mmCIF file of C-alpha atoms in Angstrom:
data_model
loop_
_atom_site.group_PDB
_atom_site.id
_atom_site.type_symbol
_atom_site.label_atom_id
_atom_site.label_comp_id
_atom_site.label_asym_id
_atom_site.label_seq_id
_atom_site.Cartn_x
_atom_site.Cartn_y
_atom_site.Cartn_z
ATOM 1 C CA MET A 1 10.235 5.208 12.021
ATOM 2 C CA THR A 2 11.297 1.620 11.588
ATOM 3 C CA VAL A 3 9.707 -1.806 11.375
ATOM 4 C CA SER A 4 11.233 -4.654 13.374
ATOM 5 C CA ARG A 5 12.614 -7.716 11.633
ATOM 6 C CA GLU A 6 10.033 -9.805 13.493
ATOM 7 C CA ASP A 7 7.153 -7.711 12.138
ATOM 8 C CA LEU A 8 8.621 -7.791 8.624
ATOM 9 C CA ASP A 9 8.810 -11.584 8.813
ATOM 10 C CA ILE A 10 5.213 -11.839 10.052
ATOM 11 C CA MET A 11 3.957 -9.528 7.297
ATOM 12 C CA ALA A 12 5.927 -11.487 4.700
ATOM 13 C CA ALA A 13 4.114 -14.631 5.855
ATOM 14 C CA GLN A 14 0.773 -12.788 5.805
ATOM 15 C CA LEU A 15 1.298 -11.417 2.292
ATOM 16 C CA GLY A 16 3.229 -14.295 0.780
ATOM 17 C CA ARG A 17 6.010 -11.864 -0.145
ATOM 18 C CA GLU A 18 8.320 -9.351 1.477
ATOM 19 C CA PRO A 19 6.537 -6.077 2.325
ATOM 20 C CA ARG A 20 7.949 -3.243 0.224
ATOM 21 C CA GLY A 21 8.707 0.242 1.453
ATOM 22 C CA ALA A 22 7.487 -0.467 4.995
ATOM 23 C CA VAL A 23 7.832 2.572 7.259
ATOM 24 C CA GLU A 24 5.893 1.549 10.364
ATOM 25 C CA VAL A 25 3.199 -0.764 11.659
ATOM 26 C CA SER A 26 0.274 1.655 11.830
ATOM 27 C CA TYR A 27 -2.203 -0.798 13.332
ATOM 28 C CA ARG A 28 -1.598 -3.872 15.444
ATOM 29 C CA THR A 29 -4.467 -6.209 16.270
ATOM 30 C CA PRO A 30 -5.600 -6.790 19.859
ATOM 31 C CA ASP A 31 -4.029 -10.256 19.616
ATOM 32 C CA GLY A 32 -0.686 -8.701 18.695
ATOM 33 C CA GLN A 33 -0.380 -9.140 14.933
ATOM 34 C CA PRO A 34 0.801 -6.371 12.606
ATOM 35 C CA ALA A 35 -2.218 -5.697 10.394
ATOM 36 C CA VAL A 36 -1.711 -2.332 8.653
ATOM 37 C CA VAL A 37 1.659 -1.138 7.404
ATOM 38 C CA LYS A 38 2.443 2.439 6.423
ATOM 39 C CA THR A 39 4.414 2.455 3.190
ATOM 40 C CA HIS A 40 6.758 5.049 1.763
ATOM 41 C CA PRO A 41 5.341 6.864 -1.283
ATOM 42 C CA ARG A 42 8.294 5.632 -3.323
ATOM 43 C CA LEU A 43 9.419 2.006 -3.189
ATOM 44 C CA PRO A 44 13.120 1.154 -2.804
ATOM 45 C CA ASP A 45 13.390 0.612 -6.579
ATOM 46 C CA GLY A 46 12.038 4.133 -7.202
ATOM 47 C CA THR A 47 8.522 3.078 -8.226
ATOM 48 C CA PRO A 48 5.819 5.513 -7.007
ATOM 49 C CA PHE A 49 3.496 3.785 -4.527
ATOM 50 C CA PRO A 50 0.579 6.041 -3.574
ATOM 51 C CA THR A 51 -1.075 3.553 -1.185
ATOM 52 C CA LEU A 52 -0.183 4.938 2.243
ATOM 53 C CA TYR A 53 -1.788 2.262 4.433
ATOM 54 C CA TYR A 54 -1.668 -1.365 3.339
ATOM 55 C CA LEU A 55 -3.801 -4.097 4.937
ATOM 56 C CA THR A 56 -1.776 -7.239 5.718
ATOM 57 C CA ASP A 57 -3.702 -9.420 8.193
ATOM 58 C CA PRO A 58 -5.368 -12.260 6.214
ATOM 59 C CA ARG A 59 -8.421 -12.249 8.482
ATOM 60 C CA LEU A 60 -9.075 -8.629 7.568
ATOM 61 C CA THR A 61 -8.165 -8.874 3.891
ATOM 62 C CA ALA A 62 -10.562 -11.820 3.573
ATOM 63 C CA GLU A 63 -13.412 -9.843 5.137
ATOM 64 C CA ALA A 64 -12.739 -6.822 2.923
ATOM 65 C CA SER A 65 -12.853 -9.108 -0.121
ATOM 66 C CA ARG A 66 -16.119 -10.716 1.008
ATOM 67 C CA LEU A 67 -17.713 -7.317 1.500
ATOM 68 C CA GLU A 68 -16.583 -6.236 -1.965
ATOM 69 C CA VAL A 69 -18.089 -9.361 -3.551
ATOM 70 C CA ALA A 70 -21.305 -8.743 -1.610
ATOM 71 C CA GLY A 71 -21.740 -5.355 -3.297
ATOM 72 C CA VAL A 72 -20.882 -3.079 -0.380
ATOM 73 C CA MET A 73 -18.822 -0.744 -2.579
ATOM 74 C CA LYS A 74 -21.823 -0.212 -4.852
ATOM 75 C CA THR A 75 -24.165 0.749 -2.018
ATOM 76 C CA MET A 76 -21.507 3.026 -0.502
ATOM 77 C CA GLN A 77 -21.005 4.693 -3.878
ATOM 78 C CA GLU A 78 -24.750 5.319 -4.159
ATOM 79 C CA ARG A 79 -24.831 6.877 -0.695
ATOM 80 C CA LEU A 80 -21.795 9.000 -1.510
ATOM 81 C CA GLY A 81 -23.671 10.457 -4.461
ATOM 82 C CA GLU A 82 -26.649 11.439 -2.309
ATOM 83 C CA ASP A 83 -25.305 12.330 1.155
ATOM 84 C CA GLU A 84 -23.526 15.695 1.389
ATOM 85 C CA GLU A 85 -22.237 15.072 4.909
ATOM 86 C CA LEU A 86 -20.729 11.779 3.769
ATOM 87 C CA GLN A 87 -19.169 13.575 0.786
ATOM 88 C CA ARG A 88 -17.565 16.145 3.105
ATOM 89 C CA ASP A 89 -16.205 13.402 5.353
ATOM 90 C CA TYR A 90 -14.748 11.541 2.366
ATOM 91 C CA GLN A 91 -13.180 14.715 0.961
ATOM 92 C CA ALA A 92 -11.611 15.575 4.328
ATOM 93 C CA ALA A 93 -10.246 12.034 4.648
ATOM 94 C CA HIS A 94 -8.793 12.315 1.143
ATOM 95 C CA GLU A 95 -7.061 15.602 1.982
ATOM 96 C CA HIS A 96 -5.644 14.213 5.237
ATOM 97 C CA TYR A 97 -4.385 11.112 3.419
ATOM 98 C CA LEU A 98 -2.574 13.278 0.859
ATOM 99 C CA ALA A 99 -1.084 15.538 3.541
ATOM 100 C CA THR A 100 0.184 12.561 5.545
ATOM 101 C CA ARG A 101 1.719 10.922 2.489
ATOM 102 C CA ASN A 102 3.167 14.168 1.137
ATOM 103 C CA ALA A 103 4.878 14.791 4.482
ATOM 104 C CA MET A 104 7.078 11.822 3.577
ATOM 105 C CA GLU A 105 7.385 12.570 -0.139
ATOM 106 C CA ASP A 106 5.163 14.478 -2.554
ATOM 107 C CA LEU A 107 4.480 12.304 -5.590
ATOM 108 C CA GLY A 108 2.936 15.243 -7.421
ATOM 109 C CA THR A 109 -0.434 13.522 -7.718
ATOM 110 C CA GLU A 110 -3.856 14.113 -6.193
ATOM 111 C CA PHE A 111 -4.561 10.366 -6.246
ATOM 112 C CA SER A 112 -4.912 9.061 -2.721
ATOM 113 C CA GLY A 113 -6.450 5.623 -2.300
ATOM 114 C CA GLY A 114 -9.629 3.585 -2.286
ATOM 115 C CA GLY A 115 -11.230 5.860 -4.889
ATOM 116 C CA MET A 116 -11.219 8.965 -2.691
ATOM 117 C CA PRO A 117 -12.515 11.632 -2.905
ATOM 118 C CA ASP A 118 -15.454 10.746 -5.167
ATOM 119 C CA ARG A 119 -15.478 6.990 -5.742
ATOM 120 C CA VAL A 120 -15.450 3.840 -3.619
ATOM 121 C CA LYS A 121 -13.030 1.442 -5.298
ATOM 122 C CA CYS A 122 -11.251 -0.626 -2.639
ATOM 123 C CA LEU A 123 -12.532 -1.625 0.789
ATOM 124 C CA HIS A 124 -9.089 -2.969 1.732
ATOM 125 C CA VAL A 125 -7.714 0.584 1.527
ATOM 126 C CA LEU A 126 -10.661 2.086 3.422
ATOM 127 C CA MET A 127 -10.409 -0.542 6.158
ATOM 128 C CA ALA A 128 -6.649 -0.065 6.486
ATOM 129 C CA TYR A 129 -7.028 3.722 6.664
ATOM 130 C CA ALA A 130 -9.715 3.547 9.336
ATOM 131 C CA LEU A 131 -7.787 1.067 11.480
ATOM 132 C CA ALA A 132 -4.578 3.091 11.186
ATOM 133 C CA GLU A 133 -6.184 6.451 11.963
ATOM 134 C CA GLY A 134 -9.092 5.475 14.227
ATOM 135 C CA PRO A 135 -12.879 5.405 13.795
ATOM 136 C CA GLU A 136 -13.316 9.188 13.607
ATOM 137 C CA ARG A 137 -11.195 9.750 10.476
ATOM 138 C CA LEU A 138 -13.112 8.052 7.635
ATOM 139 C CA ARG A 139 -16.779 7.166 7.966
ATOM 140 C CA LEU A 140 -16.878 4.599 5.141
ATOM 141 C CA GLY A 141 -13.742 2.920 6.461
ATOM 142 C CA THR A 142 -15.222 2.795 9.943
ATOM 143 C CA GLU A 143 -18.365 1.218 8.491
ATOM 144 C CA THR A 144 -16.305 -1.352 6.587
ATOM 145 C CA VAL A 145 -14.624 -2.462 9.811
ATOM 146 C CA ALA A 146 -17.989 -2.600 11.610
ATOM 147 C CA LEU A 147 -19.553 -4.683 8.830
ATOM 148 C CA ALA A 148 -16.634 -7.115 9.019
ATOM 149 C CA VAL A 149 -17.364 -7.621 12.725
ATOM 150 C CA GLU A 150 -21.091 -7.975 12.045
ATOM 151 C CA HIS A 151 -20.308 -10.771 9.603
ATOM 152 C CA ASP A 152 -17.722 -12.427 11.866
ATOM 153 C CA PRO A 153 -18.134 -11.410 15.529
ATOM 154 C CA SER A 154 -15.043 -13.432 16.476
ATOM 155 C CA LEU A 155 -12.923 -10.627 14.956
ATOM 156 C CA SER A 156 -13.922 -8.280 17.785
ATOM 157 C CA GLY A 157 -11.183 -8.209 20.390
ATOM 158 C CA THR A 158 -8.877 -10.377 18.272
ATOM 159 C CA ALA A 159 -8.324 -8.678 14.894
ATOM 160 C CA ILE A 160 -10.425 -5.553 15.529
ATOM 161 C CA PRO A 161 -10.630 -3.448 18.712
ATOM 162 C CA ALA A 162 -13.485 -4.591 20.942
ATOM 163 C CA ASP A 163 -14.601 -0.978 21.383
ATOM 164 C CA TRP A 164 -14.879 -0.261 17.637
ATOM 165 C CA PRO A 165 -18.278 1.300 16.796
ATOM 166 C CA THR A 166 -20.762 -1.401 15.834
ATOM 167 C CA SER A 167 -22.815 -1.370 12.659
ATOM 168 C CA GLU A 168 -25.900 -0.876 14.837
ATOM 169 C CA GLU A 169 -24.322 2.174 16.494
ATOM 170 C CA LEU A 170 -23.447 3.524 13.050
ATOM 171 C CA GLY A 171 -27.000 2.977 11.800
ATOM 172 C CA ILE A 172 -26.052 0.446 9.132
ATOM 173 C CA SER A 173 -26.354 -3.306 8.602
ATOM 174 C CA LEU A 174 -25.078 -6.009 6.286
ATOM 175 C CA VAL A 175 -28.553 -6.415 4.813
ATOM 176 C CA GLN A 176 -28.695 -2.707 3.914
ATOM 177 C CA ALA A 177 -25.079 -2.532 2.757
ATOM 178 C CA THR A 178 -25.133 -5.453 0.334
ATOM 179 C CA THR A 179 -26.743 -5.623 -3.089
ATOM 180 C CA VAL A 180 -29.264 -8.332 -3.986
ATOM 181 C CA GLU A 181 -26.833 -9.704 -6.560
ATOM 182 C CA GLY A 182 -23.984 -9.604 -4.048
ATOM 183 C CA ALA A 183 -26.057 -11.390 -1.429
ATOM 184 C CA GLU A 184 -26.966 -14.060 -3.963
ATOM 185 C CA ASN A 185 -23.319 -14.437 -4.979
ATOM 186 C CA THR A 186 -22.139 -14.908 -1.405
ATOM 187 C CA GLY A 187 -25.212 -16.217 0.406
ATOM 188 C CA MET A 188 -23.648 -15.193 3.703
ATOM 189 C CA PHE A 189 -25.488 -11.896 4.123
ATOM 190 C CA LEU A 190 -29.005 -13.135 3.396
ATOM 191 C CA PRO A 191 -31.380 -13.381 6.352
ATOM 192 C CA GLU A 192 -31.279 -16.930 7.704
ATOM 193 C CA ARG A 193 -34.795 -17.770 6.535
ATOM 194 C CA GLU A 194 -33.893 -16.742 2.967
ATOM 195 C CA ARG A 195 -30.707 -18.800 3.051
ATOM 196 C CA ASP A 196 -32.759 -21.794 4.157
ATOM 197 C CA GLN A 197 -35.246 -21.266 1.317
ATOM 198 C CA ARG A 198 -32.456 -21.018 -1.272
ATOM 199 C CA SER A 199 -30.599 -24.118 -0.074
#
């Protein structure tokens, strides 16, 4: 597995630094940009790096950050504590993540990424994992991608596959997924009439 010089240069521009330990481009956007890079569990300088899939496309990193500010991690964490099926999905995704990473090099840790298997700590990791592995691998990652498209429909078919499950198909919505405080902090997820009243 190798990454082309062209892709490395694009990712360096995306990140503002050279990508470290890049093994392959695990997800490329419909408009042709490298967007998720698989990284080796140990960086060239020997530093352990447990994050297997790293999100690089600025359009996607920006959406993941907006969703975090809007409180999506908090509502996902609450659901994770109550929904046994969601817990099983998250645990299975955690185990697959470890197995995939350990196939390259076992770091001797059960830490995977994004807070798995019992916490939701980073939507960038969950989004990267879902895009790299497909919408069937990690429910909360799949939802994160869908919520990004709900917020910015122009991402569909450009940065995100046009056939990605929608938030409606997944039975979720930005209004449900954000906290009141998060909605107030961002303003972007409030129903239009509420935004008008607050402005």
